[in-house]
């Protein structure tokens, strides 16, 4: 059975939105979920606790107050990847797990790169994080193939529309460096060299492809599909949306060898809400 993974920016959800996101995520077929823009608040904690109560493996690094990060939820048995521990600047913004497949271990990493505005403080913050993330990738490099998923908050150099003047050279260099420095191919571009798709938009005609999947050569060789899931940012009848980002789903010609016995997270919600039994 092919291995399937999904990344989506959940937008530091409120409890109400997290409950809707939970129902949608639980119904998805993917075995591994990489959720970005998580936060140490009730909505993200709800997702982590509920999936864990349903038997999923949940990797949710400690988030400093007000800081954003990444959560990995898996129906597959996972071990901790060293990437997260190697990142010592805004560490909640990247984490990783290792899953066993029929062709050996696969490293799955999630990243949520800081956004910025025109201020020097935010620019230096993003630049520093990118530099430290590069070092963390270098220091944890191994023979195991790596799949990197997440909201990178950067665009490819020839992005359409070009959004000229909005991104600095160091931001484009981060995107190209994933391939040139770390050997990770843009998997969407690997399958769709010329397709124009966006995962976030200020307005309908002004889109950005912020959410990405990059993989090492061995991952690209096993790549079957890499497609954006736009329904996450479509309006519901009441005008609400699950999030303002599209998801990105990846399928690989690999099979997990150690799956978990999981239940419906919606049932886990009910169990979490039940009062504890008394002894008298």
Short mmCIF file of C-alpha atoms in Angstrom, two decimals:
data_model
loop_
_atom_site.label_atom_id
_atom_site.label_comp_id
_atom_site.label_asym_id
_atom_site.label_seq_id
_atom_site.Cartn_x
_atom_site.Cartn_y
_atom_site.Cartn_z
CA UNK A 1 0.00 0.00 0.00
CA UNK A 2 1.53 3.37 -0.98
CA UNK A 3 2.63 5.67 1.81
CA UNK A 4 0.62 8.90 1.91
CA UNK A 5 1.36 12.14 3.75
CA UNK A 6 -0.33 15.53 4.02
CA UNK A 7 0.86 18.91 5.18
CA UNK A 8 -1.44 21.81 5.98
CA UNK A 9 -1.11 25.10 7.84
CA UNK A 10 -3.78 25.02 10.56
CA UNK A 11 -3.44 28.72 11.46
CA UNK A 12 -3.06 28.51 15.27
CA UNK A 13 -6.69 27.43 15.51
CA UNK A 14 -9.27 28.31 18.09
CA UNK A 15 -11.06 25.41 19.78
CA UNK A 16 -14.03 25.78 17.44
CA UNK A 17 -11.87 25.69 14.33
CA UNK A 18 -9.68 22.90 15.72
CA UNK A 19 -12.79 20.76 16.19
CA UNK A 20 -13.73 21.27 12.54
CA UNK A 21 -10.17 20.63 11.45
CA UNK A 22 -10.09 17.43 13.50
CA UNK A 23 -13.13 16.05 11.70
CA UNK A 24 -11.65 16.88 8.30
CA UNK A 25 -8.18 15.55 9.10
CA UNK A 26 -9.55 12.33 10.62
CA UNK A 27 -11.45 11.63 7.41
CA UNK A 28 -8.38 12.05 5.21
CA UNK A 29 -6.67 8.89 3.91
CA UNK A 30 -3.10 10.04 4.60
CA UNK A 31 -1.10 8.13 7.19
CA UNK A 32 1.10 11.01 8.29
CA UNK A 33 -0.07 14.59 8.89
CA UNK A 34 2.38 17.49 9.16
CA UNK A 35 0.50 20.42 10.70
CA UNK A 36 2.15 23.85 10.62
CA UNK A 37 1.41 27.10 12.46
CA UNK A 38 0.59 25.28 15.66
CA UNK A 39 0.73 27.17 18.95
CA UNK A 40 0.75 26.47 22.68
CA UNK A 41 -2.92 27.36 22.96
CA UNK A 42 -6.15 25.46 23.45
CA UNK A 43 -6.85 24.69 19.79
CA UNK A 44 -3.47 23.08 19.01
CA UNK A 45 -3.44 21.30 22.36
CA UNK A 46 -6.89 19.91 21.55
CA UNK A 47 -5.63 18.44 18.27
CA UNK A 48 -2.57 16.90 19.95
CA UNK A 49 -4.47 15.38 22.88
CA UNK A 50 -7.35 14.08 20.79
CA UNK A 51 -5.22 12.38 18.16
CA UNK A 52 -3.04 10.89 20.92
CA UNK A 53 -6.15 9.59 22.73
CA UNK A 54 -7.20 7.90 19.48
CA UNK A 55 -3.92 5.99 19.32
CA UNK A 56 -1.98 8.14 16.87
CA UNK A 57 1.67 8.96 17.36
CA UNK A 58 1.83 12.71 18.06
CA UNK A 59 5.06 14.70 17.93
CA UNK A 60 4.38 18.17 19.29
CA UNK A 61 7.54 19.93 20.52
CA UNK A 62 7.28 22.39 23.38
CA UNK A 63 6.24 25.83 22.09
CA UNK A 64 7.40 28.90 23.96
CA UNK A 65 4.52 31.26 24.89
CA UNK A 66 3.31 33.03 21.77
CA UNK A 67 5.63 31.05 19.49
CA UNK A 68 4.47 29.02 16.49
CA UNK A 69 5.59 25.62 15.31
CA UNK A 70 4.89 22.18 13.88
CA UNK A 71 3.05 19.02 14.91
CA UNK A 72 3.36 15.59 13.27
CA UNK A 73 0.46 13.16 13.66
CA UNK A 74 0.91 9.60 12.44
CA UNK A 75 -0.95 6.31 12.07
CA UNK A 76 2.50 4.75 11.69
CA UNK A 77 4.90 3.92 14.50
CA UNK A 78 7.47 6.71 14.70
CA UNK A 79 10.84 7.31 16.29
CA UNK A 80 12.24 10.78 16.94
CA UNK A 81 14.43 12.21 14.21
CA UNK A 82 17.45 14.21 15.45
CA UNK A 83 16.55 17.29 13.39
CA UNK A 84 14.42 18.96 16.06
CA UNK A 85 17.07 18.62 18.76
CA UNK A 86 19.70 20.04 16.40
CA UNK A 87 17.79 23.29 15.91
CA UNK A 88 18.49 25.67 18.80
CA UNK A 89 16.77 28.83 17.48
CA UNK A 90 12.95 28.90 17.54
CA UNK A 91 13.11 25.10 17.82
CA UNK A 92 9.35 24.46 17.76
CA UNK A 93 9.32 25.50 14.11
CA UNK A 94 10.86 22.22 12.94
CA UNK A 95 10.56 18.65 14.07
CA UNK A 96 10.96 15.24 12.55
CA UNK A 97 10.16 11.56 12.88
CA UNK A 98 11.49 8.37 11.37
CA UNK A 99 9.10 5.76 9.97
CA UNK A 100 10.01 2.27 8.88
CA UNK A 101 9.14 1.27 5.33
CA UNK A 102 9.65 -1.80 3.19
CA UNK A 103 12.77 -0.10 1.82
CA UNK A 104 14.19 1.00 5.16
CA UNK A 105 13.83 4.06 7.37
CA UNK A 106 12.34 7.28 5.99
CA UNK A 107 12.93 10.60 7.72
CA UNK A 108 9.85 12.85 7.70
CA UNK A 109 10.46 16.44 8.77
CA UNK A 110 8.06 19.33 9.18
CA UNK A 111 8.99 23.01 9.09
CA UNK A 112 7.22 26.30 9.58
CA UNK A 113 9.60 29.04 8.46
CA UNK A 114 9.03 32.43 10.12
CA UNK A 115 7.27 35.06 8.07
CA UNK A 116 8.47 38.65 8.14
CA UNK A 117 7.56 42.23 7.40
CA UNK A 118 9.78 45.14 6.39
CA UNK A 119 11.24 45.65 9.87
CA UNK A 120 14.87 44.79 10.58
CA UNK A 121 13.85 42.71 13.62
CA UNK A 122 11.55 40.38 11.69
CA UNK A 123 13.97 40.18 8.75
CA UNK A 124 16.89 39.19 10.98
CA UNK A 125 14.67 36.71 12.81
CA UNK A 126 13.79 34.93 9.59
CA UNK A 127 17.35 35.07 8.28
CA UNK A 128 18.75 33.66 11.52
CA UNK A 129 16.22 30.83 11.61
CA UNK A 130 16.99 29.86 8.01
CA UNK A 131 20.73 29.83 8.74
CA UNK A 132 20.21 27.67 11.83
CA UNK A 133 17.87 25.31 9.96
CA UNK A 134 20.47 24.84 7.23
CA UNK A 135 23.00 23.92 9.92
CA UNK A 136 20.56 21.51 11.56
CA UNK A 137 20.00 19.76 8.22
CA UNK A 138 23.76 19.57 7.68
CA UNK A 139 24.43 18.24 11.18
CA UNK A 140 21.78 15.53 10.97
CA UNK A 141 22.46 14.41 7.41
CA UNK A 142 22.38 10.64 7.02
CA UNK A 143 22.00 7.90 4.44
CA UNK A 144 18.28 7.66 5.17
CA UNK A 145 16.09 9.49 2.65
CA UNK A 146 14.45 12.69 3.86
CA UNK A 147 11.01 14.13 3.09
CA UNK A 148 10.56 17.74 4.19
CA UNK A 149 7.00 19.07 4.36
CA UNK A 150 5.59 22.37 5.52
CA UNK A 151 4.93 26.07 5.09
CA UNK A 152 8.28 27.52 4.05
CA UNK A 153 7.08 31.12 3.63
CA UNK A 154 9.30 31.49 0.56
CA UNK A 155 8.67 31.33 -3.17
CA UNK A 156 10.55 29.66 -5.97
CA UNK A 157 12.64 32.16 -8.00
CA UNK A 158 10.39 31.95 -11.08
CA UNK A 159 7.10 31.99 -9.20
CA UNK A 160 4.00 33.14 -11.09
CA UNK A 161 2.94 35.81 -10.43
CA UNK A 162 6.47 37.04 -9.64
CA UNK A 163 5.61 39.28 -6.64
CA UNK A 164 8.64 41.40 -7.40
CA UNK A 165 10.18 43.26 -4.50
CA UNK A 166 8.39 41.27 -1.79
CA UNK A 167 11.14 38.74 -1.13
CA UNK A 168 14.83 39.20 -0.45
CA UNK A 169 17.67 37.27 -2.02
CA UNK A 170 18.24 35.25 1.17
CA UNK A 171 14.67 33.95 0.91
CA UNK A 172 15.06 32.76 -2.67
CA UNK A 173 18.46 31.34 -1.69
CA UNK A 174 16.78 29.24 1.01
CA UNK A 175 14.51 27.63 -1.56
CA UNK A 176 17.34 26.90 -4.00
CA UNK A 177 19.63 25.83 -1.16
CA UNK A 178 17.30 22.98 -0.24
CA UNK A 179 18.31 21.42 -3.56
CA UNK A 180 21.83 22.73 -4.10
CA UNK A 181 23.05 22.33 -0.50
CA UNK A 182 20.92 19.48 0.82
CA UNK A 183 19.98 17.53 -2.31
CA UNK A 184 16.22 17.90 -1.81
CA UNK A 185 14.08 18.22 -4.93
CA UNK A 186 10.87 20.25 -5.02
CA UNK A 187 8.51 17.29 -5.43
CA UNK A 188 5.64 19.29 -6.88
CA UNK A 189 7.96 20.70 -9.54
CA UNK A 190 9.43 17.23 -10.08
CA UNK A 191 6.03 16.06 -11.34
CA UNK A 192 4.61 19.37 -12.60
CA UNK A 193 7.41 21.49 -14.08
CA UNK A 194 5.14 24.21 -15.45
CA UNK A 195 1.89 24.07 -13.49
CA UNK A 196 0.85 27.25 -11.69
CA UNK A 197 -0.74 26.51 -8.31
CA UNK A 198 -1.01 28.55 -5.13
CA UNK A 199 -1.50 27.49 -1.53
CA UNK A 200 -2.33 30.92 -0.07
CA UNK A 201 -3.81 34.06 -1.58
CA UNK A 202 -4.33 37.62 -0.46
CA UNK A 203 -7.05 37.70 -3.08
CA UNK A 204 -8.13 35.26 -5.77
CA UNK A 205 -5.85 36.65 -8.49
CA UNK A 206 -2.82 37.16 -6.22
CA UNK A 207 -1.63 33.77 -5.04
CA UNK A 208 1.52 32.40 -3.41
CA UNK A 209 2.92 28.86 -3.36
CA UNK A 210 4.15 28.85 0.22
CA UNK A 211 3.50 25.21 1.18
CA UNK A 212 6.05 22.73 -0.11
CA UNK A 213 7.28 19.16 -0.21
CA UNK A 214 10.98 18.52 -0.80
CA UNK A 215 12.62 15.12 -0.91
CA UNK A 216 15.98 13.51 -1.40
CA UNK A 217 16.79 11.62 -4.58
CA UNK A 218 15.50 8.31 -3.24
CA UNK A 219 12.18 9.96 -2.30
CA UNK A 220 11.82 11.57 -5.74
CA UNK A 221 12.39 8.15 -7.32
CA UNK A 222 9.45 6.74 -5.33
CA UNK A 223 7.15 9.73 -5.86
CA UNK A 224 3.73 8.84 -7.23
CA UNK A 225 1.64 11.98 -6.65
CA UNK A 226 2.10 15.48 -5.22
CA UNK A 227 -1.06 17.56 -5.33
CA UNK A 228 -2.52 20.60 -3.59
CA UNK A 229 -5.80 20.13 -1.71
CA UNK A 230 -7.62 23.44 -2.04
CA UNK A 231 -10.83 22.55 -0.21
CA UNK A 232 -9.26 23.55 3.12
CA UNK A 233 -9.56 27.23 2.18
CA UNK A 234 -12.95 27.07 0.52
CA UNK A 235 -15.81 28.80 2.31
CA UNK A 236 -18.37 26.66 4.11
CA UNK A 237 -22.07 27.67 3.88
CA UNK A 238 -21.64 29.75 7.04
CA UNK A 239 -18.67 31.58 5.52
CA UNK A 240 -16.04 29.86 7.67
CA UNK A 241 -12.94 28.08 6.39
CA UNK A 242 -10.83 25.32 7.86
CA UNK A 243 -7.74 27.46 7.25
CA UNK A 244 -6.42 30.05 4.80
CA UNK A 245 -3.88 27.59 3.30
CA UNK A 246 -4.30 24.71 0.89
CA UNK A 247 -3.03 21.32 1.95
CA UNK A 248 -0.38 19.43 0.01
CA UNK A 249 -0.64 15.64 -0.30
CA UNK A 250 2.22 13.35 -1.27
CA UNK A 251 2.08 9.66 -2.18
CA UNK A 252 5.18 7.47 -2.31
CA UNK A 253 5.67 3.97 -3.68
CA UNK A 254 6.69 2.76 -0.24
CA UNK A 255 4.80 0.83 2.41
CA UNK A 256 4.90 1.37 6.15
CA UNK A 257 5.92 -1.74 8.05
CA UNK A 258 4.70 -0.75 11.54
CA UNK A 259 1.22 0.75 11.72
CA UNK A 260 -0.66 1.71 14.85
CA UNK A 261 -4.11 0.60 15.96
CA UNK A 262 -6.03 3.86 15.85
CA UNK A 263 -9.65 4.81 16.46
CA UNK A 264 -11.87 7.64 15.30
CA UNK A 265 -10.62 10.86 16.95
CA UNK A 266 -14.22 12.05 17.19
CA UNK A 267 -14.83 9.17 19.60
CA UNK A 268 -11.73 10.19 21.50
CA UNK A 269 -13.21 13.67 21.89
CA UNK A 270 -16.24 12.14 23.60
CA UNK A 271 -14.01 10.06 25.88
CA UNK A 272 -11.96 13.11 26.83
CA UNK A 273 -15.12 14.99 27.72
CA UNK A 274 -16.57 12.23 29.91
CA UNK A 275 -16.20 12.72 33.66
CA UNK A 276 -13.80 10.37 35.40
CA UNK A 277 -15.56 7.44 37.15
CA UNK A 278 -15.70 7.57 40.93
CA UNK A 279 -14.98 4.69 43.26
CA UNK A 280 -18.04 5.23 45.47
#
